[in-house]
mmCIF file of N, CA, C and O in Angstrom:
data_model
loop_
_atom_site.group_PDB
_atom_site.id
_atom_site.type_symbol
_atom_site.label_atom_id
_atom_site.label_comp_id
_atom_site.label_asym_id
_atom_site.label_seq_id
_atom_site.Cartn_x
_atom_site.Cartn_y
_atom_site.Cartn_z
ATOM 1 N N MET T 910 -36.107 -49.519 165.458
ATOM 2 C CA MET T 910 -36.755 -50.801 165.623
ATOM 3 C C MET T 910 -37.111 -50.962 167.091
ATOM 4 O O MET T 910 -36.355 -50.625 167.989
ATOM 5 N N SER T 911 -38.246 -51.524 167.342
ATOM 6 C CA SER T 911 -38.746 -51.683 168.698
ATOM 7 C C SER T 911 -38.014 -52.781 169.446
ATOM 8 O O SER T 911 -37.720 -53.839 168.915
ATOM 9 N N SER T 912 -37.726 -52.507 170.727
ATOM 10 C CA SER T 912 -37.128 -53.551 171.555
ATOM 11 C C SER T 912 -38.202 -54.465 172.117
ATOM 12 O O SER T 912 -37.903 -55.398 172.857
ATOM 13 N N ASP T 913 -39.454 -54.189 171.788
ATOM 14 C CA ASP T 913 -40.577 -54.999 172.266
ATOM 15 C C ASP T 913 -40.975 -56.085 171.276
ATOM 16 O O ASP T 913 -42.087 -56.596 171.335
ATOM 17 N N LEU T 914 -40.091 -56.431 170.367
ATOM 18 C CA LEU T 914 -40.405 -57.480 169.398
ATOM 19 C C LEU T 914 -40.544 -58.815 170.095
ATOM 20 O O LEU T 914 -39.791 -59.119 171.027
ATOM 21 N N PRO T 915 -41.488 -59.647 169.634
ATOM 22 C CA PRO T 915 -41.584 -60.987 170.224
ATOM 23 C C PRO T 915 -40.353 -61.804 169.852
ATOM 24 O O PRO T 915 -39.698 -61.540 168.840
ATOM 25 N N PRO T 916 -40.018 -62.800 170.658
ATOM 26 C CA PRO T 916 -38.854 -63.622 170.336
ATOM 27 C C PRO T 916 -39.082 -64.392 169.033
ATOM 28 O O PRO T 916 -40.226 -64.690 168.667
ATOM 29 N N LEU T 917 -37.992 -64.692 168.366
ATOM 30 C CA LEU T 917 -38.081 -65.495 167.148
ATOM 31 C C LEU T 917 -38.446 -66.931 167.511
ATOM 32 O O LEU T 917 -38.013 -67.439 168.549
ATOM 33 N N PRO T 918 -39.227 -67.610 166.660
ATOM 34 C CA PRO T 918 -39.546 -69.014 166.926
ATOM 35 C C PRO T 918 -38.287 -69.869 166.780
ATOM 36 O O PRO T 918 -37.341 -69.499 166.078
ATOM 37 N N HIS T 919 -38.294 -71.005 167.438
ATOM 38 C CA HIS T 919 -37.140 -71.909 167.372
ATOM 39 C C HIS T 919 -37.274 -72.864 166.193
ATOM 40 O O HIS T 919 -38.342 -73.420 165.943
ATOM 41 N N LEU T 920 -36.188 -73.030 165.475
ATOM 42 C CA LEU T 920 -36.063 -74.065 164.453
ATOM 43 C C LEU T 920 -34.631 -74.564 164.571
ATOM 44 O O LEU T 920 -33.688 -73.781 164.409
ATOM 45 N N ALA T 921 -34.476 -75.832 164.872
ATOM 46 C CA ALA T 921 -33.135 -76.379 165.101
ATOM 47 C C ALA T 921 -32.278 -76.232 163.857
ATOM 48 O O ALA T 921 -32.701 -76.603 162.759
ATOM 49 N N PRO T 922 -31.078 -75.693 163.991
ATOM 50 C CA PRO T 922 -30.162 -75.654 162.857
ATOM 51 C C PRO T 922 -29.771 -77.078 162.477
ATOM 52 O O PRO T 922 -29.854 -77.990 163.296
ATOM 53 N N GLY T 923 -29.346 -77.252 161.243
ATOM 54 C CA GLY T 923 -28.905 -78.571 160.807
ATOM 55 C C GLY T 923 -29.452 -78.943 159.451
ATOM 56 O O GLY T 923 -29.914 -78.092 158.685
ATOM 57 N N ARG T 924 -29.422 -80.228 159.171
ATOM 58 C CA ARG T 924 -29.769 -80.759 157.854
ATOM 59 C C ARG T 924 -31.274 -81.057 157.757
ATOM 60 O O ARG T 924 -31.843 -81.679 158.653
ATOM 61 N N TYR T 925 -31.860 -80.618 156.632
ATOM 62 C CA TYR T 925 -33.284 -80.852 156.357
ATOM 63 C C TYR T 925 -33.414 -81.379 154.942
ATOM 64 O O TYR T 925 -32.623 -81.033 154.064
ATOM 65 N N ARG T 926 -34.431 -82.198 154.709
ATOM 66 C CA ARG T 926 -34.709 -82.724 153.370
ATOM 67 C C ARG T 926 -36.029 -82.137 152.884
ATOM 68 O O ARG T 926 -37.048 -82.201 153.571
ATOM 69 N N HIS T 927 -35.994 -81.569 151.687
ATOM 70 C CA HIS T 927 -37.196 -81.050 151.039
ATOM 71 C C HIS T 927 -38.032 -82.231 150.566
ATOM 72 O O HIS T 927 -37.491 -83.283 150.247
ATOM 73 N N TYR T 928 -39.332 -82.053 150.496
ATOM 74 C CA TYR T 928 -40.193 -83.163 150.105
ATOM 75 C C TYR T 928 -39.872 -83.680 148.699
ATOM 76 O O TYR T 928 -40.173 -84.820 148.369
ATOM 77 N N LYS T 929 -39.188 -82.871 147.872
ATOM 78 C CA LYS T 929 -38.790 -83.325 146.537
ATOM 79 C C LYS T 929 -37.436 -84.028 146.555
ATOM 80 O O LYS T 929 -36.988 -84.513 145.522
ATOM 81 N N GLY T 930 -36.763 -84.045 147.731
ATOM 82 C CA GLY T 930 -35.546 -84.826 147.859
ATOM 83 C C GLY T 930 -34.260 -84.079 148.111
ATOM 84 O O GLY T 930 -33.314 -84.663 148.606
ATOM 85 N N GLY T 931 -34.170 -82.808 147.766
ATOM 86 C CA GLY T 931 -32.935 -82.068 147.988
ATOM 87 C C GLY T 931 -32.656 -81.870 149.473
ATOM 88 O O GLY T 931 -33.587 -81.782 150.275
ATOM 89 N N GLU T 932 -31.378 -81.820 149.828
ATOM 90 C CA GLU T 932 -31.017 -81.600 151.225
ATOM 91 C C GLU T 932 -30.432 -80.201 151.402
ATOM 92 O O GLU T 932 -29.740 -79.679 150.520
ATOM 93 N N TYR T 933 -30.724 -79.628 152.572
ATOM 94 C CA TYR T 933 -30.381 -78.250 152.876
ATOM 95 C C TYR T 933 -29.859 -78.146 154.297
ATOM 96 O O TYR T 933 -30.227 -78.949 155.149
ATOM 97 N N GLU T 934 -29.046 -77.133 154.537
ATOM 98 C CA GLU T 934 -28.592 -76.848 155.889
ATOM 99 C C GLU T 934 -29.272 -75.565 156.365
ATOM 100 O O GLU T 934 -29.140 -74.513 155.725
ATOM 101 N N VAL T 935 -29.991 -75.665 157.473
ATOM 102 C CA VAL T 935 -30.611 -74.491 158.076
ATOM 103 C C VAL T 935 -29.582 -73.820 158.964
ATOM 104 O O VAL T 935 -28.969 -74.459 159.827
ATOM 105 N N MET T 936 -29.363 -72.530 158.716
ATOM 106 C CA MET T 936 -28.424 -71.745 159.499
ATOM 107 C C MET T 936 -29.110 -71.131 160.715
ATOM 108 O O MET T 936 -28.500 -70.984 161.762
ATOM 109 N N GLY T 937 -30.365 -70.735 160.534
ATOM 110 C CA GLY T 937 -31.094 -70.124 161.639
ATOM 111 C C GLY T 937 -32.350 -69.430 161.176
ATOM 112 O O GLY T 937 -32.765 -69.557 160.023
ATOM 113 N N VAL T 938 -32.943 -68.698 162.098
ATOM 114 C CA VAL T 938 -34.173 -67.949 161.847
ATOM 115 C C VAL T 938 -33.847 -66.478 162.016
ATOM 116 O O VAL T 938 -33.077 -66.093 162.909
ATOM 117 N N ALA T 939 -34.414 -65.636 161.148
ATOM 118 C CA ALA T 939 -34.127 -64.199 161.173
ATOM 119 C C ALA T 939 -35.423 -63.415 160.946
ATOM 120 O O ALA T 939 -36.467 -63.994 160.659
ATOM 121 N N ARG T 940 -35.288 -62.101 161.047
ATOM 122 C CA ARG T 940 -36.426 -61.215 160.838
ATOM 123 C C ARG T 940 -36.076 -60.263 159.696
ATOM 124 O O ARG T 940 -34.981 -59.703 159.675
ATOM 125 N N HIS T 941 -36.998 -60.083 158.745
ATOM 126 C CA HIS T 941 -36.801 -59.142 157.647
ATOM 127 C C HIS T 941 -36.714 -57.727 158.221
ATOM 128 O O HIS T 941 -37.528 -57.334 159.066
ATOM 129 N N SER T 942 -35.749 -56.956 157.763
ATOM 130 C CA SER T 942 -35.491 -55.638 158.350
ATOM 131 C C SER T 942 -36.602 -54.618 158.094
ATOM 132 O O SER T 942 -36.767 -53.677 158.866
ATOM 133 N N GLU T 943 -37.355 -54.778 157.031
ATOM 134 C CA GLU T 943 -38.406 -53.803 156.714
ATOM 135 C C GLU T 943 -39.791 -54.271 157.141
ATOM 136 O O GLU T 943 -40.561 -53.501 157.695
ATOM 137 N N THR T 944 -40.101 -55.540 156.879
ATOM 138 C CA THR T 944 -41.456 -56.041 157.132
ATOM 139 C C THR T 944 -41.577 -56.776 158.460
ATOM 140 O O THR T 944 -42.691 -57.058 158.899
ATOM 141 N N LEU T 945 -40.439 -57.139 159.057
ATOM 142 C CA LEU T 945 -40.367 -57.926 160.284
ATOM 143 C C LEU T 945 -40.851 -59.362 160.097
ATOM 144 O O LEU T 945 -40.995 -60.103 161.064
ATOM 145 N N GLU T 946 -41.084 -59.753 158.833
ATOM 146 C CA GLU T 946 -41.478 -61.136 158.561
ATOM 147 C C GLU T 946 -40.375 -62.079 159.045
ATOM 148 O O GLU T 946 -39.185 -61.806 158.885
ATOM 149 N N ILE T 947 -40.773 -63.192 159.626
ATOM 150 C CA ILE T 947 -39.825 -64.186 160.118
ATOM 151 C C ILE T 947 -39.479 -65.125 158.973
ATOM 152 O O ILE T 947 -40.364 -65.646 158.287
ATOM 153 N N VAL T 948 -38.175 -65.310 158.755
ATOM 154 C CA VAL T 948 -37.697 -66.145 157.655
ATOM 155 C C VAL T 948 -36.683 -67.161 158.168
ATOM 156 O O VAL T 948 -36.056 -66.972 159.210
ATOM 157 N N VAL T 949 -36.526 -68.243 157.403
ATOM 158 C CA VAL T 949 -35.517 -69.258 157.678
ATOM 159 C C VAL T 949 -34.358 -69.015 156.713
ATOM 160 O O VAL T 949 -34.568 -68.832 155.514
ATOM 161 N N VAL T 950 -33.151 -69.006 157.241
ATOM 162 C CA VAL T 950 -31.943 -68.838 156.437
ATOM 163 C C VAL T 950 -31.345 -70.224 156.225
ATOM 164 O O VAL T 950 -31.096 -70.945 157.196
ATOM 165 N N TYR T 951 -31.142 -70.598 154.956
ATOM 166 C CA TYR T 951 -30.666 -71.946 154.658
ATOM 167 C C TYR T 951 -29.840 -71.947 153.385
ATOM 168 O O TYR T 951 -29.812 -70.965 152.648
ATOM 169 N N ARG T 952 -29.159 -73.078 153.148
ATOM 170 C CA ARG T 952 -28.384 -73.216 151.913
ATOM 171 C C ARG T 952 -28.520 -74.641 151.408
ATOM 172 O O ARG T 952 -28.614 -75.590 152.197
ATOM 173 N N PRO T 953 -28.541 -74.813 150.091
ATOM 174 C CA PRO T 953 -28.586 -76.165 149.535
ATOM 175 C C PRO T 953 -27.252 -76.872 149.755
ATOM 176 O O PRO T 953 -26.191 -76.238 149.714
ATOM 177 N N LEU T 954 -27.305 -78.165 149.979
ATOM 178 C CA LEU T 954 -26.095 -78.968 150.154
ATOM 179 C C LEU T 954 -25.673 -79.659 148.861
ATOM 180 O O LEU T 954 -24.623 -80.283 148.814
ATOM 181 N N TYR T 955 -26.472 -79.516 147.805
ATOM 182 C CA TYR T 955 -26.175 -80.193 146.542
ATOM 183 C C TYR T 955 -25.500 -79.274 145.523
ATOM 184 O O TYR T 955 -25.104 -79.712 144.450
ATOM 185 N N ASN T 956 -25.375 -77.975 145.841
ATOM 186 C CA ASN T 956 -24.635 -77.053 144.969
ATOM 187 C C ASN T 956 -24.196 -75.842 145.794
ATOM 188 O O ASN T 956 -24.534 -75.738 146.968
ATOM 189 N N ASP T 957 -23.462 -74.954 145.183
ATOM 190 C CA ASP T 957 -22.937 -73.792 145.886
ATOM 191 C C ASP T 957 -23.623 -72.528 145.379
ATOM 192 O O ASP T 957 -22.975 -71.625 144.866
ATOM 193 N N SER T 958 -24.946 -72.467 145.535
ATOM 194 C CA SER T 958 -25.699 -71.323 145.028
ATOM 195 C C SER T 958 -25.935 -70.256 146.087
ATOM 196 O O SER T 958 -26.724 -69.343 145.881
ATOM 197 N N GLY T 959 -25.273 -70.366 147.228
ATOM 198 C CA GLY T 959 -25.383 -69.333 148.252
ATOM 199 C C GLY T 959 -26.451 -69.619 149.282
ATOM 200 O O GLY T 959 -27.023 -70.698 149.334
ATOM 201 N N TRP T 960 -26.676 -68.619 150.114
ATOM 202 C CA TRP T 960 -27.676 -68.717 151.175
ATOM 203 C C TRP T 960 -29.004 -68.179 150.656
ATOM 204 O O TRP T 960 -29.035 -67.246 149.850
ATOM 205 N N TRP T 961 -30.085 -68.762 151.150
ATOM 206 C CA TRP T 961 -31.432 -68.398 150.734
ATOM 207 C C TRP T 961 -32.284 -68.133 151.967
ATOM 208 O O TRP T 961 -31.936 -68.548 153.067
ATOM 209 N N VAL T 962 -33.407 -67.463 151.763
ATOM 210 C CA VAL T 962 -34.391 -67.306 152.837
ATOM 211 C C VAL T 962 -35.754 -67.711 152.310
ATOM 212 O O VAL T 962 -36.041 -67.601 151.109
ATOM 213 N N ARG T 963 -36.567 -68.205 153.217
ATOM 214 C CA ARG T 963 -37.944 -68.585 152.898
ATOM 215 C C ARG T 963 -38.783 -68.216 154.110
ATOM 216 O O ARG T 963 -38.323 -68.359 155.243
ATOM 217 N N PRO T 964 -40.014 -67.741 153.899
ATOM 218 C CA PRO T 964 -40.852 -67.423 155.057
ATOM 219 C C PRO T 964 -40.942 -68.624 156.010
ATOM 220 O O PRO T 964 -41.071 -69.777 155.572
ATOM 221 N N PHE T 965 -40.839 -68.335 157.305
ATOM 222 C CA PHE T 965 -40.852 -69.379 158.329
ATOM 223 C C PHE T 965 -42.070 -70.287 158.194
ATOM 224 O O PHE T 965 -41.948 -71.514 158.241
ATOM 225 N N ASP T 966 -43.252 -69.692 158.024
ATOM 226 C CA ASP T 966 -44.477 -70.494 157.929
ATOM 227 C C ASP T 966 -44.463 -71.413 156.714
ATOM 228 O O ASP T 966 -44.998 -72.519 156.767
ATOM 229 N N MET T 967 -43.857 -70.980 155.626
ATOM 230 C CA MET T 967 -43.764 -71.822 154.440
ATOM 231 C C MET T 967 -42.754 -72.947 154.674
ATOM 232 O O MET T 967 -43.011 -74.104 154.337
ATOM 233 N N PHE T 968 -41.598 -72.615 155.246
ATOM 234 C CA PHE T 968 -40.561 -73.623 155.492
ATOM 235 C C PHE T 968 -41.075 -74.710 156.417
ATOM 236 O O PHE T 968 -40.848 -75.898 156.188
ATOM 237 N N THR T 969 -41.774 -74.328 157.480
ATOM 238 C CA THR T 969 -42.224 -75.286 158.481
ATOM 239 C C THR T 969 -43.603 -75.863 158.180
ATOM 240 O O THR T 969 -44.088 -76.708 158.935
ATOM 241 N N GLY T 970 -44.213 -75.427 157.088
ATOM 242 C CA GLY T 970 -45.557 -75.873 156.758
ATOM 243 C C GLY T 970 -45.594 -77.257 156.125
ATOM 244 O O GLY T 970 -44.572 -77.879 155.853
ATOM 245 N N SER T 971 -46.798 -77.702 155.893
ATOM 246 C CA SER T 971 -47.043 -79.005 155.259
ATOM 247 C C SER T 971 -47.790 -78.808 153.954
ATOM 248 O O SER T 971 -48.384 -77.759 153.724
ATOM 249 N N LEU T 972 -47.751 -79.826 153.115
ATOM 250 C CA LEU T 972 -48.496 -79.809 151.873
ATOM 251 C C LEU T 972 -48.898 -81.235 151.524
ATOM 252 O O LEU T 972 -48.333 -82.200 152.038
ATOM 253 N N GLU T 973 -49.879 -81.342 150.664
ATOM 254 C CA GLU T 973 -50.376 -82.652 150.274
ATOM 255 C C GLU T 973 -49.610 -83.153 149.054
ATOM 256 O O GLU T 973 -49.519 -82.463 148.032
ATOM 257 N N VAL T 974 -49.040 -84.347 149.180
ATOM 258 C CA VAL T 974 -48.295 -84.984 148.098
ATOM 259 C C VAL T 974 -48.878 -86.374 147.892
ATOM 260 O O VAL T 974 -48.849 -87.194 148.805
ATOM 261 N N ASP T 975 -49.427 -86.618 146.707
ATOM 262 C CA ASP T 975 -50.052 -87.910 146.397
ATOM 263 C C ASP T 975 -51.090 -88.292 147.441
ATOM 264 O O ASP T 975 -51.162 -89.449 147.880
ATOM 265 N N GLY T 976 -51.867 -87.307 147.878
ATOM 266 C CA GLY T 976 -52.940 -87.565 148.824
ATOM 267 C C GLY T 976 -52.494 -87.684 150.278
ATOM 268 O O GLY T 976 -53.307 -87.967 151.149
ATOM 269 N N VAL T 977 -51.211 -87.462 150.542
ATOM 270 C CA VAL T 977 -50.677 -87.581 151.907
ATOM 271 C C VAL T 977 -50.141 -86.230 152.354
ATOM 272 O O VAL T 977 -49.366 -85.596 151.632
ATOM 273 N N LEU T 978 -50.538 -85.805 153.546
ATOM 274 C CA LEU T 978 -50.034 -84.563 154.100
ATOM 275 C C LEU T 978 -48.645 -84.805 154.674
ATOM 276 O O LEU T 978 -48.443 -85.717 155.475
ATOM 277 N N ARG T 979 -47.679 -84.018 154.209
ATOM 278 C CA ARG T 979 -46.304 -84.197 154.692
ATOM 279 C C ARG T 979 -45.626 -82.842 154.829
ATOM 280 O O ARG T 979 -46.016 -81.873 154.192
ATOM 281 N N PRO T 980 -44.579 -82.767 155.663
ATOM 282 C CA PRO T 980 -43.890 -81.495 155.835
ATOM 283 C C PRO T 980 -43.132 -81.101 154.575
ATOM 284 O O PRO T 980 -42.618 -81.963 153.853
ATOM 285 N N ARG T 981 -43.069 -79.807 154.306
ATOM 286 C CA ARG T 981 -42.304 -79.308 153.153
ATOM 287 C C ARG T 981 -40.821 -79.627 153.344
ATOM 288 O O ARG T 981 -40.138 -80.049 152.439
ATOM 289 N N PHE T 982 -40.301 -79.398 154.559
ATOM 290 C CA PHE T 982 -38.937 -79.722 154.924
ATOM 291 C C PHE T 982 -38.978 -80.576 156.179
ATOM 292 O O PHE T 982 -39.683 -80.252 157.125
ATOM 293 N N GLU T 983 -38.185 -81.636 156.197
ATOM 294 C CA GLU T 983 -38.132 -82.532 157.350
ATOM 295 C C GLU T 983 -36.700 -82.640 157.853
ATOM 296 O O GLU T 983 -35.775 -82.820 157.055
ATOM 297 N N ARG T 984 -36.546 -82.508 159.151
ATOM 298 C CA ARG T 984 -35.204 -82.586 159.747
ATOM 299 C C ARG T 984 -34.623 -83.975 159.536
ATOM 300 O O ARG T 984 -35.309 -84.979 159.692
ATOM 301 N N VAL T 985 -33.335 -84.029 159.164
ATOM 302 C CA VAL T 985 -32.632 -85.287 158.917
ATOM 303 C C VAL T 985 -31.619 -85.460 160.041
ATOM 304 O O VAL T 985 -30.776 -84.591 160.265
ATOM 305 N N GLY T 986 -31.670 -86.605 160.715
ATOM 306 C CA GLY T 986 -30.714 -86.893 161.792
ATOM 307 C C GLY T 986 -30.938 -86.014 162.956
ATOM 308 O O GLY T 986 -30.132 -85.476 163.594
#
C-alpha cells in the first residue's frame, strides 16, 4: 500500500440521526483495503446488530424528502 495516500476526511465521532429517525454512533472513517474507498464505520444504537460501513459520500450526502433537501445523517448534540 502506498504511503502517499491522501489523508482521510474528517467526520466527528458521536451520535447521528438518520433521516428516517434511527440513531447511530459513528466510530470513525476508514479506507477499504482493496479499493481504497473511504467508508464510515458506525453502529445502530437501537439494536445490537454489530458495526456497519457505508461509503463516506453516501453517509455525508443529502437527499430530497417531501420536496426538502436534507442530510442523510445529521449529527445529534
